[in-house]
PDB file of C-alpha atoms in Angstrom:
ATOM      1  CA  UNK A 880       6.320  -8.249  14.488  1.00  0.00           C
ATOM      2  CA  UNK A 881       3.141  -9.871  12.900  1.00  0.00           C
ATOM      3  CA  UNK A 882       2.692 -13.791  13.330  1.00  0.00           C
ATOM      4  CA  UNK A 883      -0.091 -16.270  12.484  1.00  0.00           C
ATOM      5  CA  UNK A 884      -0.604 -19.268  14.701  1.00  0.00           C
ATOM      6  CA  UNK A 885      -2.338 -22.034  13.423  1.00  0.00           C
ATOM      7  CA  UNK A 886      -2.793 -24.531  16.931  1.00  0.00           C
ATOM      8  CA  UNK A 887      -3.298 -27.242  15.343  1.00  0.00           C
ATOM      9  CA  UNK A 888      -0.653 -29.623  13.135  1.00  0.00           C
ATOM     10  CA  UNK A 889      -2.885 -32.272  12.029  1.00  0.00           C
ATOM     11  CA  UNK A 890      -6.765 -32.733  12.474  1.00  0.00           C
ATOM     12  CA  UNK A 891      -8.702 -35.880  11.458  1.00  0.00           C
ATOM     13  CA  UNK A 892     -12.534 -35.812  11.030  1.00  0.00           C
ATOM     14  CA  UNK A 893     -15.026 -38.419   9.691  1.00  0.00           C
ATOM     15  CA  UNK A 894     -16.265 -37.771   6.189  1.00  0.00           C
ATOM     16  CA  UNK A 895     -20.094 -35.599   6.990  1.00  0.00           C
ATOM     17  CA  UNK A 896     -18.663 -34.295  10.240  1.00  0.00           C
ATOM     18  CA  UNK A 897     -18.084 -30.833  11.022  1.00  0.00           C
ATOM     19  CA  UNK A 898     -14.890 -28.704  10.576  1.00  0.00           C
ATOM     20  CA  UNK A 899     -13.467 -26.306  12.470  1.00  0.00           C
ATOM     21  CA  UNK A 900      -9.451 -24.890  11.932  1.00  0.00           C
ATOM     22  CA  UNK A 901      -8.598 -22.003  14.000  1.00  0.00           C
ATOM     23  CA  UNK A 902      -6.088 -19.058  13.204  1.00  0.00           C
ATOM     24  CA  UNK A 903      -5.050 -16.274  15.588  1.00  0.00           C
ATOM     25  CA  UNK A 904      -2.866 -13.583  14.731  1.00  0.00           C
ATOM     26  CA  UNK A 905      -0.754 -10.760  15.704  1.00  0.00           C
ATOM     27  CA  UNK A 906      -0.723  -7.539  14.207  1.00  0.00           C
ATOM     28  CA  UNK A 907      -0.392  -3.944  14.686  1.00  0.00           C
ATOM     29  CA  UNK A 908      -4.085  -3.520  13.121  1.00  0.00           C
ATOM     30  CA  UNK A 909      -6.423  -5.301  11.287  1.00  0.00           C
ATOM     31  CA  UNK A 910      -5.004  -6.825   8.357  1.00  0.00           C
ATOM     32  CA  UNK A 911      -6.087  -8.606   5.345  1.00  0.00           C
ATOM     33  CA  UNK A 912      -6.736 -12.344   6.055  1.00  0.00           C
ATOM     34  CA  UNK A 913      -7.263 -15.427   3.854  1.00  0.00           C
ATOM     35  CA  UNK A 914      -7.293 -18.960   3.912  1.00  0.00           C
ATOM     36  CA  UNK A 915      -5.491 -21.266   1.100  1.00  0.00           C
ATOM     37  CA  UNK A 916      -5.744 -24.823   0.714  1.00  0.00           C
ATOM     38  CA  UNK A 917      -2.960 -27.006  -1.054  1.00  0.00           C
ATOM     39  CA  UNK A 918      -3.127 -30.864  -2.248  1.00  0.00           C
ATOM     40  CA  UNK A 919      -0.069 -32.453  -1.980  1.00  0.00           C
ATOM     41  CA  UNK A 920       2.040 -31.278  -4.814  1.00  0.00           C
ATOM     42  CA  UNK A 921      -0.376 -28.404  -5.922  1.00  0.00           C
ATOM     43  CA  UNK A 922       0.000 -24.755  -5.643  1.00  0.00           C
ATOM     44  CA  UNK A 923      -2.026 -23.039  -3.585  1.00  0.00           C
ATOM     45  CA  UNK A 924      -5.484 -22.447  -3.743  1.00  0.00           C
ATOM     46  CA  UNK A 925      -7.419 -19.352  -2.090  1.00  0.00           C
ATOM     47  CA  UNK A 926     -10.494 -20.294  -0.183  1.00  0.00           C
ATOM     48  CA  UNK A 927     -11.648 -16.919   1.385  1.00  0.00           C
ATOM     49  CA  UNK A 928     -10.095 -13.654   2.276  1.00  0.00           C
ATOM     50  CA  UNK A 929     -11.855 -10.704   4.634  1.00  0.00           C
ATOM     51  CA  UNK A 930     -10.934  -6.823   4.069  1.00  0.00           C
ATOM     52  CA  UNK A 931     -13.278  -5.437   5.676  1.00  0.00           C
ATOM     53  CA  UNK A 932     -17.064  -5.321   6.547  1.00  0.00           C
ATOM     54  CA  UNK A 933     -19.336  -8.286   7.185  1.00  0.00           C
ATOM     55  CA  UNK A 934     -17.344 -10.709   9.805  1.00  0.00           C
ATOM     56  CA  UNK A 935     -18.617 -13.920   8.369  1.00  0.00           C
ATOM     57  CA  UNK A 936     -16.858 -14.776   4.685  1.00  0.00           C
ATOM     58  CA  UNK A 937     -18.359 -17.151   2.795  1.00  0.00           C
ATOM     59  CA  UNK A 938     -15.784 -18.835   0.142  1.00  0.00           C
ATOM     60  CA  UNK A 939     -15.552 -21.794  -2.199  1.00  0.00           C
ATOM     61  CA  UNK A 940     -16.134 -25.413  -1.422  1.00  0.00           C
ATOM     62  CA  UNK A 941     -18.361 -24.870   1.010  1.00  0.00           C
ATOM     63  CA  UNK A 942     -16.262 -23.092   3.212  1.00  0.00           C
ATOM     64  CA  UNK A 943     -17.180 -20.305   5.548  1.00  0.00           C
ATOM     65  CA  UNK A 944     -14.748 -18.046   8.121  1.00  0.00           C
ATOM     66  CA  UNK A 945     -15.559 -16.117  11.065  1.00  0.00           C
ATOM     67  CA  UNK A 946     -13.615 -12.764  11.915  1.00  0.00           C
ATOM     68  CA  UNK A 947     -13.624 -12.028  15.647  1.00  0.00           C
ATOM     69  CA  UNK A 948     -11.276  -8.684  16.013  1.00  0.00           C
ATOM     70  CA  UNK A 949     -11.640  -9.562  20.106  1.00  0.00           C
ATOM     71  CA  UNK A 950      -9.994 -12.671  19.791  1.00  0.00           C
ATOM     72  CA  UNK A 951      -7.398 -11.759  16.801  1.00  0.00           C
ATOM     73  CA  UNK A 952      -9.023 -15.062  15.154  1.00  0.00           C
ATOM     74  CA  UNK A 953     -10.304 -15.778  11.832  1.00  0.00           C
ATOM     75  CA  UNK A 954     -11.003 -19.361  12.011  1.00  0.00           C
ATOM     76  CA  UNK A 955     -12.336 -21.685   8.751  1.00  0.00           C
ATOM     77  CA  UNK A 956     -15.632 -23.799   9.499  1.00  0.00           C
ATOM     78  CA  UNK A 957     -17.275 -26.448   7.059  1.00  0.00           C
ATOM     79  CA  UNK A 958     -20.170 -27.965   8.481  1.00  0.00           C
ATOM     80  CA  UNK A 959     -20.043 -31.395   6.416  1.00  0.00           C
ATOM     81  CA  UNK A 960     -16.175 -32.491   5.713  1.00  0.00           C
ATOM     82  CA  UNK A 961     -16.113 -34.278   2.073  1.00  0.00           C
ATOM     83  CA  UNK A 962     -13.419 -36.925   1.080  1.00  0.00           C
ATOM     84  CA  UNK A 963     -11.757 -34.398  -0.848  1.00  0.00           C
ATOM     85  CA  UNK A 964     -11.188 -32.020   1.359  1.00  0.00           C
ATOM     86  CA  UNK A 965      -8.503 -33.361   3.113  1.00  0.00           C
ATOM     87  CA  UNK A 966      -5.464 -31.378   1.963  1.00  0.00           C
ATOM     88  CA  UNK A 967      -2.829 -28.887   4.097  1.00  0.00           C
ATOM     89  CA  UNK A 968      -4.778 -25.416   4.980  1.00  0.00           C
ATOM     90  CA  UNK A 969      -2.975 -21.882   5.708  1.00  0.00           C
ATOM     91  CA  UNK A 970      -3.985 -18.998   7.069  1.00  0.00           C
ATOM     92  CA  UNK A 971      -2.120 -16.004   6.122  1.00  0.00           C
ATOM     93  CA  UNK A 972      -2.501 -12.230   6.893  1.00  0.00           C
ATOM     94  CA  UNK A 973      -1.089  -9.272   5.303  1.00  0.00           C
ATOM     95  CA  UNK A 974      -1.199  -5.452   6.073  1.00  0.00           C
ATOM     96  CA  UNK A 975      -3.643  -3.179   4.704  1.00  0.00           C
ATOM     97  CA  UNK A 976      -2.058  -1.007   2.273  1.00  0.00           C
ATOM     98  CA  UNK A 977      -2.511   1.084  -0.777  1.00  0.00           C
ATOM     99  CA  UNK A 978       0.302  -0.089  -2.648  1.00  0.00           C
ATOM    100  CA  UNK A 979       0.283  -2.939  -5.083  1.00  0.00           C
ATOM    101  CA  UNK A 980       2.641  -5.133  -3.610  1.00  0.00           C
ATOM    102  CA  UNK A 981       2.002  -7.159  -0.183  1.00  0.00           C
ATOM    103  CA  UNK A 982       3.897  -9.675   2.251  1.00  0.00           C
ATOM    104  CA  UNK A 983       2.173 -12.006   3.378  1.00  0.00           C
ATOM    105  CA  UNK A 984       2.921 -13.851   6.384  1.00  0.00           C
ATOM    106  CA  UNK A 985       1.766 -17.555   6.585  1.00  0.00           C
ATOM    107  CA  UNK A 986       0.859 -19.626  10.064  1.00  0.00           C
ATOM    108  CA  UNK A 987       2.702 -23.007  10.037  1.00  0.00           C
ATOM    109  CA  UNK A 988      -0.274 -25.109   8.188  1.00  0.00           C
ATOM    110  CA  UNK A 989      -2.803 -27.623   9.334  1.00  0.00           C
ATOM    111  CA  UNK A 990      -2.858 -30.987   7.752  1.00  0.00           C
ATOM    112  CA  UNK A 991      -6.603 -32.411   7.758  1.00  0.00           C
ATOM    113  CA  UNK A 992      -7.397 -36.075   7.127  1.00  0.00           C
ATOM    114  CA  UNK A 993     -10.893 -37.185   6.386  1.00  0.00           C
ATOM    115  CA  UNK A 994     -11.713 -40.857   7.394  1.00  0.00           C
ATOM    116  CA  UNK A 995     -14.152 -42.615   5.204  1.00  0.00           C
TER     117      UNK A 995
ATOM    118  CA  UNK B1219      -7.833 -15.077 -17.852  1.00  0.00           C
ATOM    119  CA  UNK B1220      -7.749 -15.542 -14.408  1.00  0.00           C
ATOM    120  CA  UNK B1221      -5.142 -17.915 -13.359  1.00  0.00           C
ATOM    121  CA  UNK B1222      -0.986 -18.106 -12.474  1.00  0.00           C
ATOM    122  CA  UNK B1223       0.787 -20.254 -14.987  1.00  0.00           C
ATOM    123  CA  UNK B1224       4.300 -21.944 -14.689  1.00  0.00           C
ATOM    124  CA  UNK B1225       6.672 -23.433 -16.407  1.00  0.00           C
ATOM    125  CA  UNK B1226       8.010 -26.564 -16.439  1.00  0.00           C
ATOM    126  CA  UNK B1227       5.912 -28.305 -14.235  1.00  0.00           C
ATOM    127  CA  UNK B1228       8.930 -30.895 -12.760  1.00  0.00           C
ATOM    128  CA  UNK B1229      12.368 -29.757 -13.249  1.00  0.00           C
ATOM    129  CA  UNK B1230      16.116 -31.912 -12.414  1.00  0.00           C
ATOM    130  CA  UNK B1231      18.925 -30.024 -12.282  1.00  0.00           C
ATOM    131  CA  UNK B1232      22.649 -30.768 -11.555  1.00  0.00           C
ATOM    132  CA  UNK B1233      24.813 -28.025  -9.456  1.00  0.00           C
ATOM    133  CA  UNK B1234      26.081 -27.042 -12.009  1.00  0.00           C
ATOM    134  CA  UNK B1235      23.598 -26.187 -14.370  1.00  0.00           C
ATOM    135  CA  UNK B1236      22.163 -22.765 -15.669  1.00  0.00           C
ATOM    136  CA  UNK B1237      18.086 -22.870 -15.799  1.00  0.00           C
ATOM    137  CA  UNK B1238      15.112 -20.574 -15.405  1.00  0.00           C
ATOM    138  CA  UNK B1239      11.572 -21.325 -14.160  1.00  0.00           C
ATOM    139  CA  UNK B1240       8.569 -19.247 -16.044  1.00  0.00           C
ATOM    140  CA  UNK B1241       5.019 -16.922 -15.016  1.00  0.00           C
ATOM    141  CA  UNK B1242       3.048 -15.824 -16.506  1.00  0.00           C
ATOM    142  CA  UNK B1243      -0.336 -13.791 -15.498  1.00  0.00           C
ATOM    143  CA  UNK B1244      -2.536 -12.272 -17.724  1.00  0.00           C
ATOM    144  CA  UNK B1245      -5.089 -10.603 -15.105  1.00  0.00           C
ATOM    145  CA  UNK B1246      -3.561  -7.228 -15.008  1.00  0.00           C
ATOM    146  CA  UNK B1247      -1.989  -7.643 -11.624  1.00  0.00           C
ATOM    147  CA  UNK B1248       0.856  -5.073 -11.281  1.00  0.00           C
ATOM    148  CA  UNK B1249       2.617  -7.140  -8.527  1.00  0.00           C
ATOM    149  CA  UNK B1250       4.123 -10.719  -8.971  1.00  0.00           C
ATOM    150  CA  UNK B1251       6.442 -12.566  -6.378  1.00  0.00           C
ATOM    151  CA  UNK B1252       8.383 -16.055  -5.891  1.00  0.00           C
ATOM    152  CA  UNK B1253       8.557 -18.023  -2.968  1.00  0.00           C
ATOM    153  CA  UNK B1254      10.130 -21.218  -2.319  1.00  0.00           C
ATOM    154  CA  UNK B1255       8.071 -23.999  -0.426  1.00  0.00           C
ATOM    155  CA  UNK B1256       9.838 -27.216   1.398  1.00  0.00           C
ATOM    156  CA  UNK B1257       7.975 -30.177   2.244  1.00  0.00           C
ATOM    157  CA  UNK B1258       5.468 -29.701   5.080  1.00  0.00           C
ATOM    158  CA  UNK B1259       6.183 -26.020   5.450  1.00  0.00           C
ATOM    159  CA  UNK B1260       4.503 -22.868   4.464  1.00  0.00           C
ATOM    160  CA  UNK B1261       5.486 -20.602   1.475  1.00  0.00           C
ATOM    161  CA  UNK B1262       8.456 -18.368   2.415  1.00  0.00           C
ATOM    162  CA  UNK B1263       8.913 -15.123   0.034  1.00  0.00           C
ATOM    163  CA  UNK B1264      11.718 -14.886  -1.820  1.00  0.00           C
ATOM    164  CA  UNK B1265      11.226 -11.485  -4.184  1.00  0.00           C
ATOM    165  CA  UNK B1266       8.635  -9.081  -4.989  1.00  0.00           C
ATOM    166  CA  UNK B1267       8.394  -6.885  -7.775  1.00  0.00           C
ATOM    167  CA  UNK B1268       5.976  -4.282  -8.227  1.00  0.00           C
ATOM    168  CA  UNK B1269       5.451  -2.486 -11.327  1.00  0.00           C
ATOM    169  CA  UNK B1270       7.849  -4.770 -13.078  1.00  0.00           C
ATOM    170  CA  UNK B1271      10.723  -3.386 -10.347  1.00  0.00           C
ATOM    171  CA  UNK B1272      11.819  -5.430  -8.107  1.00  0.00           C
ATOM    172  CA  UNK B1273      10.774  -4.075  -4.235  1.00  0.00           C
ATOM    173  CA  UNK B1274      11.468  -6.646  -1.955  1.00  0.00           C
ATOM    174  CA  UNK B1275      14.625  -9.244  -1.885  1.00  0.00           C
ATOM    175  CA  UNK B1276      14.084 -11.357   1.102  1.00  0.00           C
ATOM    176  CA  UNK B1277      17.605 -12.204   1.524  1.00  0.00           C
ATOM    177  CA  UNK B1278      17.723 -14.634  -1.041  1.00  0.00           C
ATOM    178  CA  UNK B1279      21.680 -16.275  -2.354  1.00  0.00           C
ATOM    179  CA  UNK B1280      22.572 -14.355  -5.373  1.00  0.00           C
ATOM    180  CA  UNK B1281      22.463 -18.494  -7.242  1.00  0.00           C
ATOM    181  CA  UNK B1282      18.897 -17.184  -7.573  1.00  0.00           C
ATOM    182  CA  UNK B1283      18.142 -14.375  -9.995  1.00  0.00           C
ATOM    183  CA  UNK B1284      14.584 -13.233 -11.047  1.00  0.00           C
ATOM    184  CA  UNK B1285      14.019 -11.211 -14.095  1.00  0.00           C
ATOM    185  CA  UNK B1286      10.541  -9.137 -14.692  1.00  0.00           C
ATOM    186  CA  UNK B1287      10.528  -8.719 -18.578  1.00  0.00           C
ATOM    187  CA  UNK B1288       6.826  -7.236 -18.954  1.00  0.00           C
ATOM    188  CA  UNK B1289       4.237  -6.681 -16.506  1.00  0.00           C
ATOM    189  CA  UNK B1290       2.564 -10.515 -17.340  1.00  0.00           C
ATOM    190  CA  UNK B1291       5.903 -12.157 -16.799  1.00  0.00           C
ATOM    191  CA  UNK B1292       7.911 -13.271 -14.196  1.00  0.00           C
ATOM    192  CA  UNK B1293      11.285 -15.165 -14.498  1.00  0.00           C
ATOM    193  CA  UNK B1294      13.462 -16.912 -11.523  1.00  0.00           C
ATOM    194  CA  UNK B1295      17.260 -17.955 -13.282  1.00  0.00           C
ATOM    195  CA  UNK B1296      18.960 -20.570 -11.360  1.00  0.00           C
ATOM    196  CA  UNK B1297      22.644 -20.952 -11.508  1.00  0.00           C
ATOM    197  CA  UNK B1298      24.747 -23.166  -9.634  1.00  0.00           C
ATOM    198  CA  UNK B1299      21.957 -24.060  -6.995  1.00  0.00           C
ATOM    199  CA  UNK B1300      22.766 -26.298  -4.384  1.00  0.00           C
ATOM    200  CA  UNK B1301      20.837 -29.853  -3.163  1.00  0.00           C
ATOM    201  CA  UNK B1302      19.304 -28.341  -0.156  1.00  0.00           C
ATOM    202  CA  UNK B1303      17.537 -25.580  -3.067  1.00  0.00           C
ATOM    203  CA  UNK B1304      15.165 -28.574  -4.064  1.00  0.00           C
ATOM    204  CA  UNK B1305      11.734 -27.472  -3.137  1.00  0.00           C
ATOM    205  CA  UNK B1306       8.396 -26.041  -4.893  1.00  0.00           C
ATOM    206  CA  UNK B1307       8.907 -22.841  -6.397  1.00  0.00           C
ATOM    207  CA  UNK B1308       5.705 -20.895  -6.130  1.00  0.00           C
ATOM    208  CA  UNK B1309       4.927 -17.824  -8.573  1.00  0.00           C
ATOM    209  CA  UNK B1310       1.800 -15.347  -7.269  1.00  0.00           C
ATOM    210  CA  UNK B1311       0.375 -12.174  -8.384  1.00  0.00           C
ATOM    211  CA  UNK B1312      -1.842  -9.837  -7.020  1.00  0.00           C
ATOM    212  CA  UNK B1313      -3.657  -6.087  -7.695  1.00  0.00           C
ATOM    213  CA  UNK B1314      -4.508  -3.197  -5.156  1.00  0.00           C
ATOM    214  CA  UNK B1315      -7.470  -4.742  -2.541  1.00  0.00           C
ATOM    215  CA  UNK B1316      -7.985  -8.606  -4.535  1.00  0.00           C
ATOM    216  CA  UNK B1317      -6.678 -11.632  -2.960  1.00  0.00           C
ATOM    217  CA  UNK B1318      -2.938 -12.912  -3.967  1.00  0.00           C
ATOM    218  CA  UNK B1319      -3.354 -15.437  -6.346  1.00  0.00           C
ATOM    219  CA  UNK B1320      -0.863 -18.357  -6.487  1.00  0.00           C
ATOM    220  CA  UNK B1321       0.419 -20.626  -9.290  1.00  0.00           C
ATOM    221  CA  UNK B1322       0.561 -24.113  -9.401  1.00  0.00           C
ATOM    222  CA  UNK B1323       3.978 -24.558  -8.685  1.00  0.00           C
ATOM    223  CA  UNK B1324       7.371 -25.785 -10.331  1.00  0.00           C
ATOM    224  CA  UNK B1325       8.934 -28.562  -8.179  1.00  0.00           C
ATOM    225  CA  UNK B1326      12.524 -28.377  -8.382  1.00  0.00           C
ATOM    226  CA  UNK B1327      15.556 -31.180  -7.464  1.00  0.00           C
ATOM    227  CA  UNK B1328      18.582 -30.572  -7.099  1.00  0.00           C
ATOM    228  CA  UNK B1329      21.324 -33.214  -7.904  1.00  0.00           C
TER     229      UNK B1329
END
Protein backbone atom coordinates (compact mmCIF):
# COMPACT_ATOMS: atom_id res chain seq x y z
CA UNK A 1 0.00 0.00 0.00
CA UNK A 2 1.27 3.63 -0.70
CA UNK A 3 2.33 5.82 2.43
CA UNK A 4 3.95 9.26 2.86
CA UNK A 5 6.22 9.85 5.80
CA UNK A 6 6.83 13.15 6.82
CA UNK A 7 9.92 12.63 9.81
CA UNK A 8 9.45 15.42 11.26
CA UNK A 9 6.32 16.71 13.72
CA UNK A 10 7.39 20.11 14.46
CA UNK A 11 10.45 22.19 13.15
CA UNK A 12 11.44 25.65 14.47
CA UNK A 13 13.79 27.96 12.47
CA UNK A 14 14.87 31.61 12.97
CA UNK A 15 13.18 34.10 10.70
CA UNK A 16 16.16 34.44 7.38
CA UNK A 17 17.32 30.91 8.07
CA UNK A 18 17.08 28.15 5.78
CA UNK A 19 14.30 25.49 5.40
CA UNK A 20 14.38 22.19 4.74
CA UNK A 21 11.05 19.55 5.30
CA UNK A 22 11.59 16.17 4.03
CA UNK A 23 8.95 13.63 2.55
CA UNK A 24 9.60 10.01 1.55
CA UNK A 25 7.17 7.84 0.10
CA UNK A 26 6.07 4.50 -0.88
CA UNK A 27 4.62 3.59 -4.00
CA UNK A 28 4.32 1.08 -6.62
CA UNK A 29 5.73 3.81 -9.23
CA UNK A 30 6.26 7.23 -9.49
CA UNK A 31 3.36 9.14 -8.54
CA UNK A 32 2.18 12.61 -8.60
CA UNK A 33 3.56 14.63 -5.62
CA UNK A 34 2.72 18.03 -4.08
CA UNK A 35 3.18 20.01 -1.19
CA UNK A 36 0.20 22.09 0.61
CA UNK A 37 0.50 24.47 3.27
CA UNK A 38 -2.44 25.30 5.78
CA UNK A 39 -2.73 28.32 8.46
CA UNK A 40 -4.49 27.39 11.29
CA UNK A 41 -8.10 27.35 10.38
CA UNK A 42 -7.53 27.72 6.53
CA UNK A 43 -8.01 25.28 3.82
CA UNK A 44 -5.34 24.12 2.14
CA UNK A 45 -3.11 25.76 -0.03
CA UNK A 46 -0.94 24.03 -2.92
CA UNK A 47 2.66 25.04 -2.97
CA UNK A 48 4.19 22.78 -5.75
CA UNK A 49 3.37 19.54 -7.39
CA UNK A 50 5.93 17.36 -9.84
CA UNK A 51 4.45 15.02 -12.77
CA UNK A 52 7.06 14.50 -14.47
CA UNK A 53 10.30 15.95 -16.06
CA UNK A 54 12.67 18.46 -14.50
CA UNK A 55 13.42 17.12 -10.71
CA UNK A 56 13.65 20.52 -9.17
CA UNK A 57 9.91 22.34 -8.86
CA UNK A 58 9.88 25.67 -8.26
CA UNK A 59 6.40 26.88 -6.55
CA UNK A 60 4.91 29.88 -4.80
CA UNK A 61 6.28 31.77 -1.86
CA UNK A 62 9.49 31.15 -2.55
CA UNK A 63 9.39 27.64 -2.28
CA UNK A 64 11.37 25.11 -4.21
CA UNK A 65 11.25 20.91 -4.06
CA UNK A 66 13.68 18.43 -5.04
CA UNK A 67 12.55 14.95 -6.58
CA UNK A 68 15.12 12.22 -5.94
CA UNK A 69 13.37 8.83 -7.44
CA UNK A 70 16.63 6.98 -5.54
CA UNK A 71 15.61 8.04 -2.33
CA UNK A 72 11.58 7.98 -2.84
CA UNK A 73 11.92 11.75 -1.46
CA UNK A 74 10.53 14.92 -2.58
CA UNK A 75 11.55 17.21 0.08
CA UNK A 76 10.43 21.27 0.26
CA UNK A 77 13.50 23.79 0.68
CA UNK A 78 13.21 27.70 1.26
CA UNK A 79 16.40 29.24 1.61
CA UNK A 80 15.24 32.39 3.78
CA UNK A 81 12.18 31.35 6.27
CA UNK A 82 9.75 34.60 6.55
CA UNK A 83 7.48 35.25 9.65
CA UNK A 84 4.66 34.12 7.73
CA UNK A 85 5.56 31.09 6.79
CA UNK A 86 5.09 29.31 9.74
CA UNK A 87 1.94 27.25 9.17
CA UNK A 88 1.34 23.09 9.09
CA UNK A 89 2.92 21.63 5.63
CA UNK A 90 1.78 18.21 3.83
CA UNK A 91 3.12 16.28 1.45
CA UNK A 92 0.82 14.16 -0.43
CA UNK A 93 1.20 11.75 -3.43
CA UNK A 94 -1.25 10.30 -5.71
CA UNK A 95 -1.06 7.72 -8.63
CA UNK A 96 -0.59 8.61 -12.09
CA UNK A 97 -3.66 8.04 -13.92
CA UNK A 98 -5.75 8.99 -16.86
CA UNK A 99 -8.90 9.30 -15.19
CA UNK A 100 -10.29 12.43 -13.68
CA UNK A 101 -10.63 11.48 -10.29
CA UNK A 102 -7.53 10.84 -7.80
CA UNK A 103 -6.83 9.73 -4.04
CA UNK A 104 -4.57 11.28 -2.58
CA UNK A 105 -2.75 10.05 0.28
CA UNK A 106 -1.38 12.64 2.83
CA UNK A 107 1.95 12.14 5.25
CA UNK A 108 1.04 13.08 8.87
CA UNK A 109 2.03 17.03 8.57
CA UNK A 110 4.89 19.11 9.81
CA UNK A 111 4.19 22.02 12.00
CA UNK A 112 6.96 24.85 11.40
CA UNK A 113 7.48 27.75 13.81
CA UNK A 114 9.51 30.73 12.82
CA UNK A 115 11.22 32.62 15.77
CA UNK A 116 11.56 36.30 15.32
CA UNK B 1 -12.32 31.64 -11.84
CA UNK B 2 -9.89 29.71 -10.27
CA UNK B 3 -10.69 28.99 -6.76
CA UNK B 4 -12.93 26.30 -4.35
CA UNK B 5 -15.70 28.11 -2.59
CA UNK B 6 -17.74 26.98 0.55
CA UNK B 7 -20.44 27.61 2.31
CA UNK B 8 -21.04 28.67 5.49
CA UNK B 9 -17.81 29.42 6.65
CA UNK B 10 -18.57 28.34 10.68
CA UNK B 11 -21.44 26.14 11.21
CA UNK B 12 -23.21 24.80 15.02
CA UNK B 13 -25.28 22.13 14.85
CA UNK B 14 -27.27 20.08 17.46
CA UNK B 15 -27.60 16.06 16.93
CA UNK B 16 -30.41 16.40 15.88
CA UNK B 17 -30.45 18.73 13.23
CA UNK B 18 -30.76 18.38 9.32
CA UNK B 19 -28.01 20.73 7.44
CA UNK B 20 -25.92 20.79 4.29
CA UNK B 21 -22.49 22.36 3.65
CA UNK B 22 -21.98 23.98 -0.09
CA UNK B 23 -19.04 23.95 -3.32
CA UNK B 24 -18.85 25.33 -5.64
CA UNK B 25 -16.01 25.38 -8.57
CA UNK B 26 -16.24 27.10 -11.59
CA UNK B 27 -12.79 25.91 -13.28
CA UNK B 28 -14.17 23.11 -15.29
CA UNK B 29 -12.82 20.39 -13.08
CA UNK B 30 -14.84 17.18 -13.73
CA UNK B 31 -13.88 15.69 -10.29
CA UNK B 32 -14.83 17.17 -6.81
CA UNK B 33 -14.40 15.35 -3.34
CA UNK B 34 -15.01 15.97 0.59
CA UNK B 35 -12.83 15.17 3.24
CA UNK B 36 -13.10 15.72 6.81
CA UNK B 37 -10.01 17.23 8.74
CA UNK B 38 -9.58 16.96 12.81
CA UNK B 39 -7.35 19.12 14.63
CA UNK B 40 -3.64 18.45 14.00
CA UNK B 41 -4.30 15.75 11.45
CA UNK B 42 -4.19 15.49 7.75
CA UNK B 43 -7.25 15.53 5.38
CA UNK B 44 -8.90 12.07 5.27
CA UNK B 45 -11.28 11.47 2.04
CA UNK B 46 -14.57 10.97 2.56
CA UNK B 47 -16.29 10.78 -1.24
CA UNK B 48 -15.33 11.33 -4.69
CA UNK B 49 -17.39 11.95 -7.52
CA UNK B 50 -16.33 12.06 -10.94
CA UNK B 51 -18.36 13.26 -13.69
CA UNK B 52 -21.02 14.34 -11.27
CA UNK B 53 -21.23 10.30 -10.14
CA UNK B 54 -20.18 9.47 -7.21
CA UNK B 55 -16.86 6.87 -7.52
CA UNK B 56 -15.43 6.53 -4.34
CA UNK B 57 -17.28 6.24 -0.70
CA UNK B 58 -14.54 5.87 1.76
CA UNK B 59 -16.60 4.18 4.25
CA UNK B 60 -18.22 7.09 5.44
CA UNK B 61 -21.72 6.69 8.22
CA UNK B 62 -24.70 7.00 6.07
CA UNK B 63 -25.48 10.56 8.77
CA UNK B 64 -23.38 11.96 5.91
CA UNK B 65 -24.90 12.28 2.46
CA UNK B 66 -23.30 14.22 -0.50
CA UNK B 67 -25.30 15.27 -3.43
CA UNK B 68 -23.54 16.36 -6.97
CA UNK B 69 -26.33 18.54 -8.61
CA UNK B 70 -24.19 19.94 -11.69
CA UNK B 71 -20.72 19.51 -12.55
CA UNK B 72 -19.71 23.10 -10.49
CA UNK B 73 -21.46 21.89 -7.39
CA UNK B 74 -20.89 19.81 -4.67
CA UNK B 75 -23.23 19.24 -1.63
CA UNK B 76 -22.44 17.20 1.81
CA UNK B 77 -26.21 16.83 3.87
CA UNK B 78 -25.73 16.19 7.45
CA UNK B 79 -28.35 14.50 9.45
CA UNK B 80 -28.23 13.45 12.87
CA UNK B 81 -24.32 13.83 13.16
CA UNK B 82 -22.78 13.03 16.24
CA UNK B 83 -20.16 15.33 18.64
CA UNK B 84 -17.14 13.44 17.68
CA UNK B 85 -18.29 14.64 13.62
CA UNK B 86 -17.00 18.24 14.62
CA UNK B 87 -14.09 18.90 12.41
CA UNK B 88 -13.17 20.99 9.08
CA UNK B 89 -14.96 19.84 6.21
CA UNK B 90 -12.76 20.30 3.19
CA UNK B 91 -14.30 20.51 -0.49
CA UNK B 92 -11.49 19.99 -3.56
CA UNK B 93 -11.65 19.66 -7.19
CA UNK B 94 -9.40 18.69 -9.69
CA UNK B 95 -9.04 17.97 -13.84
CA UNK B 96 -6.98 15.22 -15.76
CA UNK B 97 -2.89 16.07 -15.03
CA UNK B 98 -3.51 19.78 -12.77
CA UNK B 99 -2.95 19.80 -9.16
CA UNK B 100 -6.12 19.13 -6.69
CA UNK B 101 -7.24 22.26 -5.61
CA UNK B 102 -8.74 22.65 -2.10
CA UNK B 103 -11.36 24.98 -0.57
CA UNK B 104 -11.14 26.95 2.31
CA UNK B 105 -12.96 24.90 4.52
CA UNK B 106 -16.35 24.78 6.58
CA UNK B 107 -15.59 24.17 10.30
CA UNK B 108 -18.25 22.24 11.78
CA UNK B 109 -19.39 21.62 15.80
CA UNK B 110 -21.31 19.41 16.85
CA UNK B 111 -23.48 19.92 20.04
Amino acid sequence: AQSVTQPDIHITVSEGASLELRCNYSYGATPYLFWYVQSPGQGLQLLLKYFSGDTLVQGIKGFEAEFKRSQSSFNLRKPSVHWSDAAEYFCAVAPISSGSARQLTFGSGTQLTVLP
Amino acid sequence: DTEVTQTPKHLVMGMTNKKSLKCEQHMGHRAMYWYKQKAKKPPELMFVYSYEKLSINESVPSRFSPECPNSSLLNLHLHALQPEDSALYLCASSQGMGPTLFGPGTRLTVL
